[in-house]
Coordinates of C-alpha atoms in Angstrom, one line a residue:
Chain A
X1 CA 45.9 -93.4 -8.4
X2 CA 49.6 -93.2 -9.5
X3 CA 51.8 -95.8 -7.9
X4 CA 54.1 -98.6 -7.9
X5 CA 53.3 -102.1 -8.0
X6 CA 55.4 -105.0 -7.0
X7 CA 54.6 -108.6 -7.3
X8 CA 54.3 -110.8 -5.8
X9 CA 54.4 -109.8 -2.3
X10 CA 56.1 -113.1 -1.1
X11 CA 58.1 -115.4 -3.1
X12 CA 59.7 -118.7 -2.6
X13 CA 61.9 -120.6 -4.6
X14 CA 64.9 -123.4 -4.6
X15 CA 68.3 -122.7 -4.3
X16 CA 69.7 -122.9 -8.1
X17 CA 66.7 -121.2 -9.9
X18 CA 66.6 -117.7 -11.3
X19 CA 63.7 -115.7 -10.3
X20 CA 62.4 -112.4 -11.6
X21 CA 60.7 -109.7 -9.4
X22 CA 58.1 -107.3 -11.0
X23 CA 57.9 -103.6 -10.8
X24 CA 55.5 -101.8 -12.9
X25 CA 55.0 -97.8 -12.1
X26 CA 52.3 -95.2 -13.5
X27 CA 53.8 -92.3 -12.0
X28 CA 55.6 -91.6 -15.8
X29 CA 58.6 -91.4 -14.1
X30 CA 62.0 -91.5 -15.8
X31 CA 64.3 -92.8 -13.1
X32 CA 63.6 -96.4 -11.5
X33 CA 65.7 -98.0 -8.7
X34 CA 66.0 -101.6 -7.0
X35 CA 67.0 -101.9 -3.4
X36 CA 67.6 -104.7 -1.2
X37 CA 66.5 -104.6 2.5
X38 CA 68.5 -106.7 5.3
X39 CA 67.7 -106.5 8.9
X40 CA 70.0 -103.7 10.7
X41 CA 71.7 -103.2 7.2
X42 CA 69.3 -100.3 5.8
X43 CA 68.7 -100.4 1.9
X44 CA 71.5 -101.2 -0.7
X45 CA 71.2 -100.0 -4.1
X46 CA 71.2 -102.8 -6.8
X47 CA 70.6 -101.3 -10.0
X48 CA 69.3 -98.1 -11.4
X49 CA 68.0 -96.8 -14.7
X50 CA 67.6 -93.2 -15.6
X51 CA 66.1 -93.8 -18.8
X52 CA 64.7 -96.4 -21.2
X53 CA 67.3 -99.0 -22.5
X54 CA 69.7 -97.9 -20.0
X55 CA 70.8 -98.8 -16.6
X56 CA 73.7 -98.8 -14.2
X57 CA 75.0 -101.2 -11.4
X58 CA 74.5 -100.1 -7.8
X59 CA 76.5 -101.0 -4.9
X60 CA 75.5 -104.7 -4.7
X61 CA 75.0 -105.4 -8.5
X62 CA 76.6 -109.1 -8.6
X63 CA 74.1 -111.7 -9.2
X64 CA 71.5 -109.6 -10.2
X65 CA 70.3 -108.3 -13.8
X66 CA 67.8 -105.9 -15.0
X67 CA 66.0 -104.4 -18.2
X68 CA 64.3 -101.4 -19.0
X69 CA 62.6 -102.2 -22.6
X70 CA 59.5 -99.7 -21.4
X71 CA 59.2 -96.8 -19.3
X72 CA 56.9 -98.3 -16.9
X73 CA 58.3 -101.7 -16.3
X74 CA 61.9 -102.3 -14.3
X75 CA 61.9 -106.1 -13.7
X76 CA 64.6 -107.5 -11.7
X77 CA 66.3 -111.0 -11.9
X78 CA 67.9 -112.9 -9.2
X79 CA 70.0 -115.2 -10.7
X80 CA 71.8 -118.3 -9.0
X81 CA 74.8 -116.6 -8.7
X82 CA 73.7 -114.5 -5.9
X83 CA 74.8 -116.0 -3.0
X84 CA 72.5 -114.9 -0.3
X85 CA 69.3 -113.9 -2.2
X86 CA 66.6 -114.2 0.5
X87 CA 65.8 -110.5 1.6
X88 CA 63.1 -108.0 1.2
X89 CA 63.3 -106.1 -2.2
X90 CA 62.1 -102.7 -3.2
X91 CA 61.3 -101.0 -6.3
X92 CA 61.5 -97.2 -6.5
X93 CA 60.9 -94.5 -9.1
X94 CA 61.5 -90.8 -9.1
X95 CA 61.5 -88.2 -11.9
X96 CA 64.4 -87.8 -13.9
X97 CA 67.3 -86.6 -11.3
X98 CA 69.0 -84.3 -14.0
X99 CA 65.7 -82.1 -13.8
X100 CA 65.4 -82.2 -10.0
X101 CA 68.2 -83.9 -8.2
X102 CA 66.6 -83.4 -5.0
X103 CA 63.3 -85.4 -5.8
X104 CA 62.4 -87.9 -3.4
X105 CA 62.0 -91.6 -4.3
X106 CA 58.4 -93.4 -4.5
X107 CA 58.6 -96.7 -3.4
X108 CA 56.5 -99.9 -3.9
X109 CA 55.5 -102.4 -1.1
X110 CA 58.2 -104.9 -1.6
X111 CA 58.6 -108.4 -2.3
X112 CA 60.0 -110.7 0.1
X113 CA 62.0 -113.4 -1.6
X114 CA 63.0 -116.5 0.5
X115 CA 65.2 -119.2 -1.4
X116 CA 65.9 -122.5 0.2
Chain B
X1 CA 81.9 -92.0 -0.8
X2 CA 78.9 -90.7 0.5
X3 CA 77.3 -92.2 4.0
X4 CA 74.9 -92.2 6.8
X5 CA 75.0 -93.1 10.1
X6 CA 71.8 -93.3 12.3
X7 CA 71.6 -94.0 16.0
X8 CA 71.4 -97.5 17.1
X9 CA 67.8 -98.6 18.0
X10 CA 65.3 -99.9 18.7
X11 CA 64.0 -97.1 20.5
X12 CA 61.0 -97.8 22.8
X13 CA 58.8 -94.6 24.1
X14 CA 55.5 -94.3 26.0
X15 CA 52.7 -92.3 24.1
X16 CA 53.5 -88.3 24.2
X17 CA 57.0 -88.7 25.1
X18 CA 59.6 -86.7 22.9
X19 CA 61.3 -88.2 20.1
X20 CA 65.1 -87.7 18.9
X21 CA 66.7 -90.0 16.2
X22 CA 70.3 -88.9 15.3
X23 CA 71.6 -88.9 11.7
X24 CA 75.0 -87.4 10.6
X25 CA 76.3 -87.9 7.2
X26 CA 79.4 -87.9 5.1
X27 CA 79.2 -86.3 1.8
X28 CA 81.0 -84.2 -0.9
X29 CA 79.4 -81.2 -2.3
X30 CA 75.6 -80.1 -1.3
X31 CA 73.5 -83.0 -0.8
X32 CA 69.6 -82.8 -0.1
X33 CA 68.6 -85.0 3.1
X34 CA 65.7 -87.0 3.8
X35 CA 63.6 -89.0 6.2
X36 CA 61.7 -91.8 5.1
X37 CA 59.3 -94.0 7.3
X38 CA 58.5 -97.8 6.9
X39 CA 55.4 -99.3 8.4
X40 CA 55.3 -103.1 9.0
X41 CA 55.0 -105.1 5.4
X42 CA 55.1 -101.9 3.5
X43 CA 57.6 -100.0 1.3
X44 CA 59.1 -96.7 2.5
X45 CA 57.3 -93.3 2.4
X46 CA 58.7 -89.7 2.3
X47 CA 58.7 -88.2 5.6
X48 CA 60.2 -85.0 5.3
X49 CA 63.3 -83.4 3.3
X50 CA 65.6 -80.6 3.3
X51 CA 67.6 -79.4 0.3
X52 CA 70.3 -76.9 1.8
X53 CA 72.1 -75.8 4.8
X54 CA 69.8 -74.3 7.5
X55 CA 66.4 -75.7 6.1
X56 CA 64.0 -77.1 8.1
X57 CA 61.8 -80.1 6.9
X58 CA 58.5 -80.8 8.8
X59 CA 55.4 -82.9 8.3
X60 CA 53.1 -84.8 10.7
X61 CA 54.5 -83.2 13.8
X62 CA 57.9 -84.2 13.0
X63 CA 60.9 -81.9 12.4
X64 CA 64.5 -81.9 10.9
X65 CA 67.0 -79.2 10.2
X66 CA 69.9 -79.6 7.9
X67 CA 72.7 -78.6 10.0
X68 CA 75.8 -78.3 7.5
X69 CA 78.5 -77.2 10.4
X70 CA 77.8 -80.4 12.3
X71 CA 76.9 -82.6 9.1
X72 CA 73.4 -83.8 11.1
X73 CA 69.6 -83.9 10.3
X74 CA 68.2 -85.2 13.7
X75 CA 64.9 -86.2 13.4
X76 CA 62.4 -84.9 16.3
X77 CA 58.8 -84.9 17.3
X78 CA 57.6 -83.6 20.5
X79 CA 54.8 -86.1 21.4
X80 CA 54.8 -89.4 19.8
X81 CA 51.7 -91.7 19.2
X82 CA 51.4 -95.2 19.0
X83 CA 50.5 -95.0 15.2
X84 CA 54.2 -93.6 14.9
X85 CA 55.7 -96.9 15.5
X86 CA 57.9 -97.8 12.3
X87 CA 61.3 -97.8 11.1
X88 CA 62.7 -94.8 10.2
X89 CA 65.3 -93.9 7.5
X90 CA 67.6 -91.2 7.4
X91 CA 69.2 -90.5 3.7
X92 CA 70.9 -88.3 1.3
X93 CA 71.1 -87.8 -2.5
X94 CA 74.1 -87.3 -4.5
X95 CA 74.7 -83.7 -5.5
X96 CA 74.9 -82.5 -9.0
X97 CA 78.5 -83.2 -10.4
X98 CA 79.4 -85.9 -7.9
X99 CA 79.9 -89.8 -8.5
X100 CA 76.6 -90.4 -6.5
X101 CA 74.4 -87.8 -8.6
X102 CA 70.9 -89.3 -8.6
X103 CA 71.5 -92.1 -6.3
X104 CA 70.2 -92.1 -2.6
X105 CA 72.3 -93.4 0.4
X106 CA 70.4 -94.8 3.2
X107 CA 71.1 -95.0 7.0
X108 CA 70.6 -98.4 8.4
X109 CA 67.3 -97.7 10.1
X110 CA 65.8 -96.9 13.6
X111 CA 62.9 -99.2 15.0
X112 CA 60.7 -97.0 16.9
X113 CA 58.1 -98.6 19.4
X114 CA 55.5 -96.4 20.9
X115 CA 53.5 -97.8 23.9
X116 CA 50.2 -96.5 25.2

């Protein structure tokens, strides 16, 4: 079955450490996204990528970095510069929006990051 | 920029009650509108969508009509079940040619709890 795999499901880090969240998809989608979910605030876009080797900042990119070296993979690094990193992180993918701009997103099951 | 406003939650209903979750939006152009559902500990799943004015999206007994005159996309279900307990998100996608092209903007989410 095609889908999006995020790992690990739970992640714990000490303050000041960088941490990388994995996201892999086998849906053959060109576009991939990272969202952050906080209680009562819905989802906020961190970074997105419409094609390999290209990505754009979303609404809350500060303190985060991404890479898109392969179509299937879009890892997110939460750096020590992120002031409030504890959150639920969701990865998503979709067909390239230029081909069908109303395509829905397919989501992974998320990674819950706790930084103490 | 684009924005989505959902009714405040949480919403608590008895089984077989009628459900309405209000959603209004602000956007330029002609966005597509979506409802996503999130079950505990999981990512989001597409529930239904509408791509143009007066379209009605429907799935699993849920319905929502794209009302451009009132900029609304309210979610309704005639008879809810315990299994419908989840968080519901309204979202819109930027329309072609706009600065939000290819990105989804989410509301803050509404928690629904259905009791037997």
